[in-house]
Short mmCIF file of C-alpha atoms and ligand atoms in Angstrom, two decimals:
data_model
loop_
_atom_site.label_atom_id
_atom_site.label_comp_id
_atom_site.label_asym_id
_atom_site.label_seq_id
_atom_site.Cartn_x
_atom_site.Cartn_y
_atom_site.Cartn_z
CA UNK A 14 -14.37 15.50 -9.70
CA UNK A 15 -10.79 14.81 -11.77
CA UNK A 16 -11.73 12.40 -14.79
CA UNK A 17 -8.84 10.52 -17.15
CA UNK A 18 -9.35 10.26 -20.75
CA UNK A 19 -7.03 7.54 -21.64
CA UNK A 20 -6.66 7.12 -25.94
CA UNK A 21 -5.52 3.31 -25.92
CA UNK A 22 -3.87 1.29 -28.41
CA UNK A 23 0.03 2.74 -27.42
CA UNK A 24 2.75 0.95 -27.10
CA UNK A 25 4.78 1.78 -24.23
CA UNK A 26 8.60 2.80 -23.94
CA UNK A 27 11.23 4.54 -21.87
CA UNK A 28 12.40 4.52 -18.72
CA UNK A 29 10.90 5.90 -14.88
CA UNK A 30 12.23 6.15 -11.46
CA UNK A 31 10.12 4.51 -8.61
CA UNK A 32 8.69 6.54 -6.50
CA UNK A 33 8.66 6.17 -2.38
CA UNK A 34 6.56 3.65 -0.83
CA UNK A 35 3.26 4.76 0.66
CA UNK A 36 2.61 1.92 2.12
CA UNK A 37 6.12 1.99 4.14
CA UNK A 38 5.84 5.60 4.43
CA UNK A 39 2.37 5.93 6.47
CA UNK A 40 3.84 3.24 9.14
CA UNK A 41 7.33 5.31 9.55
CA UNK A 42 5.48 8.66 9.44
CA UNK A 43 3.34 7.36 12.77
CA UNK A 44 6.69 5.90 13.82
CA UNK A 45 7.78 9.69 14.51
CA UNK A 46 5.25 9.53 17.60
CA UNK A 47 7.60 7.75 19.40
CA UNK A 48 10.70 9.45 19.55
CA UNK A 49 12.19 12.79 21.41
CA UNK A 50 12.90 15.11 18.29
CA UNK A 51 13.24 15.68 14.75
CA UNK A 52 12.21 12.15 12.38
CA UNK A 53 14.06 13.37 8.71
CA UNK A 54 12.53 11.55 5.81
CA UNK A 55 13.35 11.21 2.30
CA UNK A 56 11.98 9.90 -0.95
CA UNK A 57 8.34 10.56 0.71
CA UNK A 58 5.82 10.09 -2.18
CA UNK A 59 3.67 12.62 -2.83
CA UNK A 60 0.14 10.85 -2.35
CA UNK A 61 -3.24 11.56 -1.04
CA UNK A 62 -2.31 9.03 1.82
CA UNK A 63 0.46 10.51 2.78
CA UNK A 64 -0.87 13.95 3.18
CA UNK A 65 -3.62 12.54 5.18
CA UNK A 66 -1.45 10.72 7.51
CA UNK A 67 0.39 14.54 7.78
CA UNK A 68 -2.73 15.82 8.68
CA UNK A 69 -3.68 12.90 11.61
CA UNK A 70 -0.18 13.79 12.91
CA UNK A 71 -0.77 17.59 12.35
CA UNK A 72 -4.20 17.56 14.35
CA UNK A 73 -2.36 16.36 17.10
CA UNK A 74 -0.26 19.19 17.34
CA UNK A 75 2.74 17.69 15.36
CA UNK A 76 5.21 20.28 13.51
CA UNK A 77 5.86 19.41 10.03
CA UNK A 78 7.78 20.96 7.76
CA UNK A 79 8.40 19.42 3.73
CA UNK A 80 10.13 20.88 1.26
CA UNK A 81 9.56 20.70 -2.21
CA UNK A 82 11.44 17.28 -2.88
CA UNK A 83 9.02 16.21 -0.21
CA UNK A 84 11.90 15.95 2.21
CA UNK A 85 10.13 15.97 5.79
CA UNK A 86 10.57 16.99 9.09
CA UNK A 87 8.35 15.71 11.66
CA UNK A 88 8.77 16.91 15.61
CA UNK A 89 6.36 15.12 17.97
CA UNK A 90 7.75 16.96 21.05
CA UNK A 91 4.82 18.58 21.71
CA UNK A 92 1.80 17.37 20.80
CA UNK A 93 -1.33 18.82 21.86
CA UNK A 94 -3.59 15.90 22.07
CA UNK A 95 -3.16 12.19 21.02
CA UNK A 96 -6.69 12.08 19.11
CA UNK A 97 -6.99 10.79 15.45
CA UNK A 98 -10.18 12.26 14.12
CA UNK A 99 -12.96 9.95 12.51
CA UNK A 100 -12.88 13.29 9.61
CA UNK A 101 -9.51 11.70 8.76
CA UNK A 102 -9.70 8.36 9.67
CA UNK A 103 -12.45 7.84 7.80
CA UNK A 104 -10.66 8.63 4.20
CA UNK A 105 -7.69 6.27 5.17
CA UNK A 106 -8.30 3.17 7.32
CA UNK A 107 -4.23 2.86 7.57
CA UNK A 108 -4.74 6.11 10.59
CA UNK A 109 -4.84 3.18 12.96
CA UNK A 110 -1.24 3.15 12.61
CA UNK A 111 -1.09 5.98 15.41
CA UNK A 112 -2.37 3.90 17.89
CA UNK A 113 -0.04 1.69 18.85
CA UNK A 114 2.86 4.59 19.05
CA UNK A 115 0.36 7.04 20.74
CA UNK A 116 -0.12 4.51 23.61
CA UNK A 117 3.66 3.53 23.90
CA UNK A 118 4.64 6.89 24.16
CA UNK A 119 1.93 9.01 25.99
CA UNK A 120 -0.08 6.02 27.73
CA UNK A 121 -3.30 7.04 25.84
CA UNK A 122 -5.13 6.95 22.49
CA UNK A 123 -8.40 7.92 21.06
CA UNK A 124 -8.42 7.15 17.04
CA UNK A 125 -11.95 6.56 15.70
CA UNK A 126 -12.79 3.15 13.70
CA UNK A 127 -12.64 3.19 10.42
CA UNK A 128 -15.74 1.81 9.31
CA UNK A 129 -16.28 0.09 6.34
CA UNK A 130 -14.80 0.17 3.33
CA UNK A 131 -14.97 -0.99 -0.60
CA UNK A 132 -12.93 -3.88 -0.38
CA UNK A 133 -14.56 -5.41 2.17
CA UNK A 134 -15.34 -4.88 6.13
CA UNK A 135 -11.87 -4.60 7.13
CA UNK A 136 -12.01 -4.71 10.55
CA UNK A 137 -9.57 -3.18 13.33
CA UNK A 138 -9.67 -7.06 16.16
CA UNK A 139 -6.33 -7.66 15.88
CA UNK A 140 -4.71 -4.29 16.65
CA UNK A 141 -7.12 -4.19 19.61
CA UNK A 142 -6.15 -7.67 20.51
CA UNK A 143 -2.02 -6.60 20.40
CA UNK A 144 -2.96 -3.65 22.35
CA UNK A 145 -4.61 -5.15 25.07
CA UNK A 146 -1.93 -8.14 25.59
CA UNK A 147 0.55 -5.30 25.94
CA UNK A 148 -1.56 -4.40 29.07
CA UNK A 149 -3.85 -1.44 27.90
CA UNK A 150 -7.08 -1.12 28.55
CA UNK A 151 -9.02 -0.57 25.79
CA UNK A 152 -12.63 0.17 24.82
CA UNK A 153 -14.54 1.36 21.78
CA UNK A 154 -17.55 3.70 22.57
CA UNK A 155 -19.20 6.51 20.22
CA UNK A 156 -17.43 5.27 17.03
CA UNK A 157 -13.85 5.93 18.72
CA UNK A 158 -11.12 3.10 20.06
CA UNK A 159 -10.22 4.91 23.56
CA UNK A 160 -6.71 2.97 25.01
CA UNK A 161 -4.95 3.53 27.98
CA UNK A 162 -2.19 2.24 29.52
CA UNK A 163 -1.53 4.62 32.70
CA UNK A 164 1.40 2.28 34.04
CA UNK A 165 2.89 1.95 30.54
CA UNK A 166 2.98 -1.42 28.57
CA UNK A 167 4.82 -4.27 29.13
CA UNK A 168 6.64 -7.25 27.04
CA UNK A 169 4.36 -10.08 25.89
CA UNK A 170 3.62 -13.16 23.07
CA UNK A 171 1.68 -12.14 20.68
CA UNK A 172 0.51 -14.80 18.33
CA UNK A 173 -1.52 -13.40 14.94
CA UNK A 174 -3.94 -15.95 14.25
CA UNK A 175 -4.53 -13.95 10.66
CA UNK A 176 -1.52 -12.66 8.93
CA UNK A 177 -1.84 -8.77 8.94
CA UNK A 178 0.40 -5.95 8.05
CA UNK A 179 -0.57 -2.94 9.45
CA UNK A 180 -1.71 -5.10 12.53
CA UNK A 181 1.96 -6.36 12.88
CA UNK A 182 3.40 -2.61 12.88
CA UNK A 183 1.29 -1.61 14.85
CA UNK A 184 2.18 -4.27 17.80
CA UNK A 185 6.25 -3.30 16.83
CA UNK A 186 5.50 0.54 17.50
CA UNK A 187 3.74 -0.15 20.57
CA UNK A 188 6.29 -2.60 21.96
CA UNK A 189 9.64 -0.66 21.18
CA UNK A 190 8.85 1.05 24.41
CA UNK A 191 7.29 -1.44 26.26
CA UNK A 192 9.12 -2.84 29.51
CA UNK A 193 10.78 -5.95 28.92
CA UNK A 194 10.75 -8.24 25.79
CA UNK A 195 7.76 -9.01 23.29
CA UNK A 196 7.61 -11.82 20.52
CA UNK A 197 5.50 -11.63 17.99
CA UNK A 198 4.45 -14.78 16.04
CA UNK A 199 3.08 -15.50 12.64
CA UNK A 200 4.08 -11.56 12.16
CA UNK A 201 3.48 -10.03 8.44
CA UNK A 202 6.88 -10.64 6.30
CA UNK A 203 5.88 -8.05 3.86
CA UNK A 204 9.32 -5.53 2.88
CA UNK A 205 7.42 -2.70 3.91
CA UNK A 206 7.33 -4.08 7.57
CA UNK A 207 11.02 -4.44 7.71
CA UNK A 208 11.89 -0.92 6.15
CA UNK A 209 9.64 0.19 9.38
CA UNK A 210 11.88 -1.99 11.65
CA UNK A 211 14.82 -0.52 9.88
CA UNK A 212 13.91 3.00 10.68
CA UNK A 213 12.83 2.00 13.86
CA UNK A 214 16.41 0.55 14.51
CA UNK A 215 17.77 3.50 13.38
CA UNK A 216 16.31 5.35 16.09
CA UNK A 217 17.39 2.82 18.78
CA UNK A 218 15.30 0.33 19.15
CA UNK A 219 16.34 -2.83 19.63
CA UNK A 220 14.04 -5.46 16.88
CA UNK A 221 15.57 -8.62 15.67
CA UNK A 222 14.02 -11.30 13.06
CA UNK A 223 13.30 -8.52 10.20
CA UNK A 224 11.91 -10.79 7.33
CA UNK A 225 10.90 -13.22 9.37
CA UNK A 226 7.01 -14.84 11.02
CA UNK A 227 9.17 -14.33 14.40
CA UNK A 228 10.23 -10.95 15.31
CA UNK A 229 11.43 -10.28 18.59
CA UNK A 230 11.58 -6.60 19.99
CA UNK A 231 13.34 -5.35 23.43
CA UNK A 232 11.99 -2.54 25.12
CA UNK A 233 14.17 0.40 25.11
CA UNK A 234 13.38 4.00 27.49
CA UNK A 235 13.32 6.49 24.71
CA UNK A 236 14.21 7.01 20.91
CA UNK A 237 16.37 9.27 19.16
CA UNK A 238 16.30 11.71 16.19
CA UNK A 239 17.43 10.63 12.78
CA UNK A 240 17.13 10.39 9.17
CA UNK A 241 15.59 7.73 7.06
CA UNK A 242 14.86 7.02 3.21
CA UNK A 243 11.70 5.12 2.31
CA UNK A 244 12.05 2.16 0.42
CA UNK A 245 10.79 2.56 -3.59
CA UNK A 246 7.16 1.28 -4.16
CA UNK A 247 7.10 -2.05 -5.30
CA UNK A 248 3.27 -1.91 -6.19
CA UNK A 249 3.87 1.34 -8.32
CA UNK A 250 6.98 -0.24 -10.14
CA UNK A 251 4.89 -4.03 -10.80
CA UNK A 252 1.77 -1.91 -12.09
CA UNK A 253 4.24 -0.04 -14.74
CA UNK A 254 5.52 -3.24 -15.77
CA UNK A 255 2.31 -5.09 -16.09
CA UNK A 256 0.85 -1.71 -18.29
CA UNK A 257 3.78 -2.33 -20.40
CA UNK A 258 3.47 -6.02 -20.98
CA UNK A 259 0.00 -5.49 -21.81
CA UNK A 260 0.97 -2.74 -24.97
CA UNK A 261 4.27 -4.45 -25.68
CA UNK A 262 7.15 -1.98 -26.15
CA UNK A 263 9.92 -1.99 -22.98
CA UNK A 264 10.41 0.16 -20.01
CA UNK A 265 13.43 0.45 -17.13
CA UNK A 266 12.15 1.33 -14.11
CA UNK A 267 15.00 2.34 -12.03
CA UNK A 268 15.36 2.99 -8.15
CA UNK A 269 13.56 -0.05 -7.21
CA UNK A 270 13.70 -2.93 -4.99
CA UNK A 271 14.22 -6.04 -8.09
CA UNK A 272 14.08 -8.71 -4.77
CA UNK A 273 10.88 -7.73 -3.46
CA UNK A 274 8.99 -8.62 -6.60
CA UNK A 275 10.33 -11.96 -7.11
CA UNK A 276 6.39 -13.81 -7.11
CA UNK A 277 4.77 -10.70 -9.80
CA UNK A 278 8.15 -10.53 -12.03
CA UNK A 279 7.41 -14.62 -12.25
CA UNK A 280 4.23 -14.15 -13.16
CA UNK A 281 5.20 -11.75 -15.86
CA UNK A 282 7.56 -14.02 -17.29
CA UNK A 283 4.72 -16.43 -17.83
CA UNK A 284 2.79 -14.06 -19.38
CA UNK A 285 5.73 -13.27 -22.27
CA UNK A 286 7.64 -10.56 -20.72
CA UNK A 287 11.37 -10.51 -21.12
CA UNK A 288 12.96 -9.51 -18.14
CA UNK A 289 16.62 -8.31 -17.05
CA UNK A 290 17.43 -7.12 -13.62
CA UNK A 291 20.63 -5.23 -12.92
CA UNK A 292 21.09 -4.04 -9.45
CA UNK A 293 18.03 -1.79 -8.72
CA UNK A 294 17.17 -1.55 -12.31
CA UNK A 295 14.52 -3.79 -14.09
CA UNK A 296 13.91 -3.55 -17.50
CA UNK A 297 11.09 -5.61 -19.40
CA UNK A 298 10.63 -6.11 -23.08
CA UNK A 299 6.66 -7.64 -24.61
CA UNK A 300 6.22 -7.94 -27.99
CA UNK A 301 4.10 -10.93 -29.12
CA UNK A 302 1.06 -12.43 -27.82
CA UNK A 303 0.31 -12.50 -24.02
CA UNK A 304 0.09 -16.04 -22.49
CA UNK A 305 -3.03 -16.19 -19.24
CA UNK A 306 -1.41 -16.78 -16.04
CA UNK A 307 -3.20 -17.87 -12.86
CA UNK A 308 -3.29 -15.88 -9.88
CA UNK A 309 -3.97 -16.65 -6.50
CA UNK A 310 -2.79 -13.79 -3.64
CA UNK A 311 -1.50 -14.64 -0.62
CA UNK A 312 1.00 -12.81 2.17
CA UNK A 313 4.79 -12.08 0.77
CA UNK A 314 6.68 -13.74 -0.66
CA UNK A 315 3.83 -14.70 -2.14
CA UNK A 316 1.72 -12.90 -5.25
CA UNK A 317 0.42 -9.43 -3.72
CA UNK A 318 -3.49 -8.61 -2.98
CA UNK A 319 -2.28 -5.07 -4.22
CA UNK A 320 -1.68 -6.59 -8.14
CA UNK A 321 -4.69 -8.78 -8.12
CA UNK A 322 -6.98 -5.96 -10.01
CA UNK A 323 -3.89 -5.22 -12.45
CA UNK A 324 -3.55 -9.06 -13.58
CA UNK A 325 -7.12 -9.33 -14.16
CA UNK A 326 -6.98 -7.00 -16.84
CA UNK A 327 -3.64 -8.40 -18.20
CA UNK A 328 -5.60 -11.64 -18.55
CA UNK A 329 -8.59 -9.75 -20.38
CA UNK A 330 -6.47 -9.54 -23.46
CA UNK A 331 -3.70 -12.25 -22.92
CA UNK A 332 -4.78 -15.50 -24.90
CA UNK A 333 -6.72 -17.84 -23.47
CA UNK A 334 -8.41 -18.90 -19.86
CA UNK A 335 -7.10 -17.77 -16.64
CA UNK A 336 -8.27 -17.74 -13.30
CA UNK A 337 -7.34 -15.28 -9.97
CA UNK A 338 -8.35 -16.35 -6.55
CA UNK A 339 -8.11 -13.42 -4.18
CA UNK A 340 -7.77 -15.10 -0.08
CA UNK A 341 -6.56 -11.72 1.59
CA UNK A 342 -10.10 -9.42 1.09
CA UNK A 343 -13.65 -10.35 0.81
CA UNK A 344 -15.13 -8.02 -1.75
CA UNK A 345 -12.09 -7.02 -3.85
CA UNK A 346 -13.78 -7.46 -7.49
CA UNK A 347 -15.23 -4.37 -7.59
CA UNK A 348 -13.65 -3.56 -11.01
CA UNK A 349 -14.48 -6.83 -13.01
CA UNK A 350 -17.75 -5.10 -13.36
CA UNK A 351 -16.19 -1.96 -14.91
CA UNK A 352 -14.13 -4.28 -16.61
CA UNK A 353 -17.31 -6.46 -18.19
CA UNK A 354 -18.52 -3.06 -19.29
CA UNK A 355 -15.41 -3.01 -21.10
CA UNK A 356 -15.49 -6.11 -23.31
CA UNK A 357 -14.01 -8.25 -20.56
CA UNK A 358 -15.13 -11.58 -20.51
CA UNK A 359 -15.20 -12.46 -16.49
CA UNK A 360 -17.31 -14.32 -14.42
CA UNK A 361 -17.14 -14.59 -10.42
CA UNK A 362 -17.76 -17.76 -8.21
CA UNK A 363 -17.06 -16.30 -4.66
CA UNK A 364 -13.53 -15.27 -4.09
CA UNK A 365 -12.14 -16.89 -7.94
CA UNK A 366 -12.66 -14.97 -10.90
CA UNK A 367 -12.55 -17.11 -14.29
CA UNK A 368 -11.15 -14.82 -17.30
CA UNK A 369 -11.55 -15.81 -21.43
CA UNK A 370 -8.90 -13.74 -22.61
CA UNK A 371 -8.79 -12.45 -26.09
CA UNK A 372 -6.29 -9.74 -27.94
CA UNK A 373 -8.09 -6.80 -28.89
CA UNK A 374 -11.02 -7.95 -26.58
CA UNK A 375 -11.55 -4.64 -24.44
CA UNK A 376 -13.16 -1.44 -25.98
CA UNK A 377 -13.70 2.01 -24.44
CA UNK A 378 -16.74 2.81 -22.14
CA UNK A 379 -16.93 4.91 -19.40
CA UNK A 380 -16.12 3.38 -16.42
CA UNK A 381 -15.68 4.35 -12.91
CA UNK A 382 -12.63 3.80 -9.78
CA UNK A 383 -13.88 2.33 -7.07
CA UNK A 384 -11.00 1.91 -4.55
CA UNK A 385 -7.51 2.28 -5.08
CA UNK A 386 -5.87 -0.83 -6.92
CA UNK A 387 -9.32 -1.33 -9.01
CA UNK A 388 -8.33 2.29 -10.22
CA UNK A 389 -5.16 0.95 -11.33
CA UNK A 390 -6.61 -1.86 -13.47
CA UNK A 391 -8.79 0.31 -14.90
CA UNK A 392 -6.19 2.60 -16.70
CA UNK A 393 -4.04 -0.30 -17.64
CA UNK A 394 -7.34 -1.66 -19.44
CA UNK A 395 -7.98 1.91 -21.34
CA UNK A 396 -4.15 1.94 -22.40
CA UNK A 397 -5.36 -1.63 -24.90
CA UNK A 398 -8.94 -0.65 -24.64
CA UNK A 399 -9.96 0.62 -28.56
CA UNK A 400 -11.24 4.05 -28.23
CA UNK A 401 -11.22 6.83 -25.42
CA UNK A 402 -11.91 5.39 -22.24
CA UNK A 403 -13.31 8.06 -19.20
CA UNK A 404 -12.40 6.92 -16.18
CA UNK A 405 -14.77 9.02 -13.68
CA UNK A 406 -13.29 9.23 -9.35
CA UNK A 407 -9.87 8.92 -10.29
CA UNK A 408 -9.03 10.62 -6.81
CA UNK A 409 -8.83 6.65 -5.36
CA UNK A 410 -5.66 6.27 -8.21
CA UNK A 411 -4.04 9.67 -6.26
CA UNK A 412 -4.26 7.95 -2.62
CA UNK A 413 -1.03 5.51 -3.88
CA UNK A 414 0.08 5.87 -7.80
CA UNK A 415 2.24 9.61 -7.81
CA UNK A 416 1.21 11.37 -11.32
CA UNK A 417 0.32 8.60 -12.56
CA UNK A 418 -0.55 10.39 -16.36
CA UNK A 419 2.41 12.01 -16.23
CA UNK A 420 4.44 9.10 -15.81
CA UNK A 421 2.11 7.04 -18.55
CA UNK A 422 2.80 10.04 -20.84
CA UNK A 423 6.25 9.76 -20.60
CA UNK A 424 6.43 6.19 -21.78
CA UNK A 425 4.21 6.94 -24.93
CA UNK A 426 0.54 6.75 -23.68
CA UNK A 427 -2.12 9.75 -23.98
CA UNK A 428 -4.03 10.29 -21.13
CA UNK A 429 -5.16 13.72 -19.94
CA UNK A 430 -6.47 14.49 -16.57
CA UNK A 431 -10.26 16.58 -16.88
CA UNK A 432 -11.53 18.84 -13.63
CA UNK A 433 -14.91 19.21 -13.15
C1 UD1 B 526 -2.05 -3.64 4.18
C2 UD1 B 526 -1.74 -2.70 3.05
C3 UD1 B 526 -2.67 -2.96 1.86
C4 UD1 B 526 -2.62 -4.43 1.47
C5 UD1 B 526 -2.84 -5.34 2.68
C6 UD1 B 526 -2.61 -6.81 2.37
C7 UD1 B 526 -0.90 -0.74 4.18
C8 UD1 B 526 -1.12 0.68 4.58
N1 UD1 B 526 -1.91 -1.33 3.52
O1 UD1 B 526 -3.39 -3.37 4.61
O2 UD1 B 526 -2.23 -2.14 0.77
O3 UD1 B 526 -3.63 -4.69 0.53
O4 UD1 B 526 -1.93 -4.98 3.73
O5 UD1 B 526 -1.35 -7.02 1.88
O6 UD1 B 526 0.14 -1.30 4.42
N2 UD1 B 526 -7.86 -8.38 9.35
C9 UD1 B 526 -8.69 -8.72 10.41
N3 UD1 B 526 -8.62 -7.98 11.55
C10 UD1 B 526 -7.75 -6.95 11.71
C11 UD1 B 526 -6.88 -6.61 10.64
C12 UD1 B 526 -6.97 -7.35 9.46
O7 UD1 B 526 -9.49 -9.65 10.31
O8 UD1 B 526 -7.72 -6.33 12.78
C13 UD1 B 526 -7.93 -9.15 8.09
C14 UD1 B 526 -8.32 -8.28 6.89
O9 UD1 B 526 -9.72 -8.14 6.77
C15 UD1 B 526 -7.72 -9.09 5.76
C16 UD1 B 526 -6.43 -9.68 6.38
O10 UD1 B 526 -6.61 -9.58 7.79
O11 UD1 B 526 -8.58 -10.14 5.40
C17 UD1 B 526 -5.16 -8.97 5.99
O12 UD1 B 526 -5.31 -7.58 6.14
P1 UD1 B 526 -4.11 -6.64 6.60
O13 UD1 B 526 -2.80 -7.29 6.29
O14 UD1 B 526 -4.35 -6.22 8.01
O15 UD1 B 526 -4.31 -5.39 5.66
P2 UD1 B 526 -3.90 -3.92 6.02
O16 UD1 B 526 -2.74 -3.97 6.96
O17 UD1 B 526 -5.08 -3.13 6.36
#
């Protein structure tokens, strides 16, 4: 199993490009169920996540072709079977994404659950619920959802009484071929969800109210082939930018999205980060002491569950007492332990954790990932950490950060990457 060895106590400098976002590329990736032809994608990161949502859609008989600036061609045409495996689904809970175009297009659907998880239970209600007020029938027997919808689906309301974002494209894909109109209320405002309705749009549907808790969608008979970039990863580009603040030094990230980071780039700020935006270039500058922020996540706009494990380290060493309430996820302080073992000083009351920062405060230990965005915090804590931190399961960090040392390495920090 891949180890990193990160040597902290680096500043960081220089400049990267964004990468693609994984989170809007598993969504448009399933989108390709829908249509009659070739989906053409570009600026596909190269992720663990992605490759398994390549695989769900190759099981079913998809043809794929990427090239190697992971520029994709995805035909659906002629699929074999419309069965997501619980081998796959069970590595990446966002495979549910294939249900909702699966039954649109084809009437039917078999994707197993998803089980549990290590942020918490997770569970799949509300894509059921969509489902089944778009008239399928839908049951969940040997560890697999099995949908139908022999007479197709038609228009509805659907009203989300929990904001969710996969849950809300998956009631979009489903409904772009419904019959008749569907509204969908208190629907998930995050960027990702409109760079799906985008593509979508692209391809002929007809969804208005992008951005907004109200989107409305018109059915339409059939898709068509086209092309579509993925927006850049707004996680990816705030976790550079909070690593950065944390050694001091300045970084540009370039290629990004500046407007769909307006809550973490304020949060920065506080913190002591200087920072200049110029068109889809951000550049941030830290020298001094940090300054604790408080943290409470929340749906966009609002401050991301996604950077809640990467501010709890900033706070380790900014100076003074912070606090971070997480509301989206039960269960998603899995790496205050590792950070504890660290030199953090953190305790946890339920769903707040309460943070005595101090410069200088976090030493090396071995320490180990234990889900994606805990990964994340974990490396920006060895790049201040004193000594050679081991980070042991790094292959969480590969599901969503793309060469993640190599991009570290390039700013200044030393990490290397260990097999075995
Ligand atoms: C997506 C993101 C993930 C991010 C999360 C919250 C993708 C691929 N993943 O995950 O990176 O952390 O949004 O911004 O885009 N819930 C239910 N029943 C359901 C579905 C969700 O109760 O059927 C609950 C969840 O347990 C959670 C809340 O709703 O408490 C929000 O979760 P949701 O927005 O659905 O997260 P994901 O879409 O899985």
């Amino acid at each position: 199993m891949d180890k990193l060895i990160i040597e902290g106590g680096h500043q960081l400098s220089g400049s990267l490009k964004a990468s693609g976002a994984k989170n809007s590329a598993l969504p448009v990736l399933a989108s390709s169920l829908l249509l009659e032809g070739k989906l053409t994608l570009s600026n596909i990161p190269h992720l663990k996540d992605v490759t398994t949502m390549i695989e769900v859609l190759g099981s079913m008989g998809a043809n794929i072709t990427l090239d190697e600036e992971m520029n994709l061609e995805i035909d659906t045409s002629n699929l074999t079977n419309q069965i997501a495996r619980y081998e796959l689904v069970k590595t990446m809970r966002a495979s549910v994404l294939v249900l909702g175009p699966l039954l649109a297009k084809f009437g039917k659907a078999e994707v197993a659950l998803p089980g549990g998880c290590a942020i918490g239970s997770r569970p799949v209600n509300l894509h059921l619920d969509c489902m089944k007020k778009l008239g399928a029938e839908v049951v969940t027997e040997g560890g697999y959802i099995k949908a139908k919808a022999d007479k197709g689906l038609k228009g509805t309301e659907i009203l989300f009484d929990t904001i969710s974002v996969t849950g809300t494209e998956n009631a979009i894909m489903a409904a772009v071929l419904a019959e008749g109109t569907t509204i969908i209320k208190n629907a998930a405002r995050e960027p990702e969800v409109n760079d799906l309705i985008n593509c979508l749009n692209e391809m002929g549907a007809q969804i208005d109210g992008e951005g907004s808790k109200e989107i409305t969608i018109q059915g339409v008979k059939e898709l068509k082939p086209t092309s579509y970039e993925i927006m850049p990863d707004r996680i990816e580009t705030a976790t550079y930018l909070t690593a950065v603040t944390m050694t001091g030094g300045d970084i540009s990230i370039k290629n990004s999205m500046p407007k769909t980071l307006d809550s973490v780039l304020d949060k920065l700020k506080a913190a002591g980060a200087k920072i200049k935006i110029e068109k889809d270039s951000i550049h941030l500058k830290m020298d001094g002491s940090i300054k604790p922020v408080d943290i409470s996540t929340a749906p966009y706009p609002l401050f991301p569950t996604d950077m809640q494990a990467q501010f709890i380290s900033l706070n380790t060493v900014a100076d003074g007492r912070s606090s971070v309430v997480e509301t989206i996820f039960e269960n998603r302080f899995m790496h205050v332990q590792e950070l504890i073992r660290m030199g953090g000083n953190i305790s946890l009351s339920g769903n707040t954790a309460i943070i005595k920062g101090k410069k200088g405060s976090l030493h090396s230990a071995p320490v180990m990932a234990t889900d994606l965005r805990a990964s994340a915090s974990l490396v920006l804590a060895g790049l201040v950490a004193r000594g050679e931190t081991k980070i042991d399961r790094i292959y969480h960090i590969d599901r969503g950060y793309e060469r993640i040392e190599e991009k570290l390495n390039s700013l200044g920090a030393n990490i290397e990457r260990v097999t075995g």
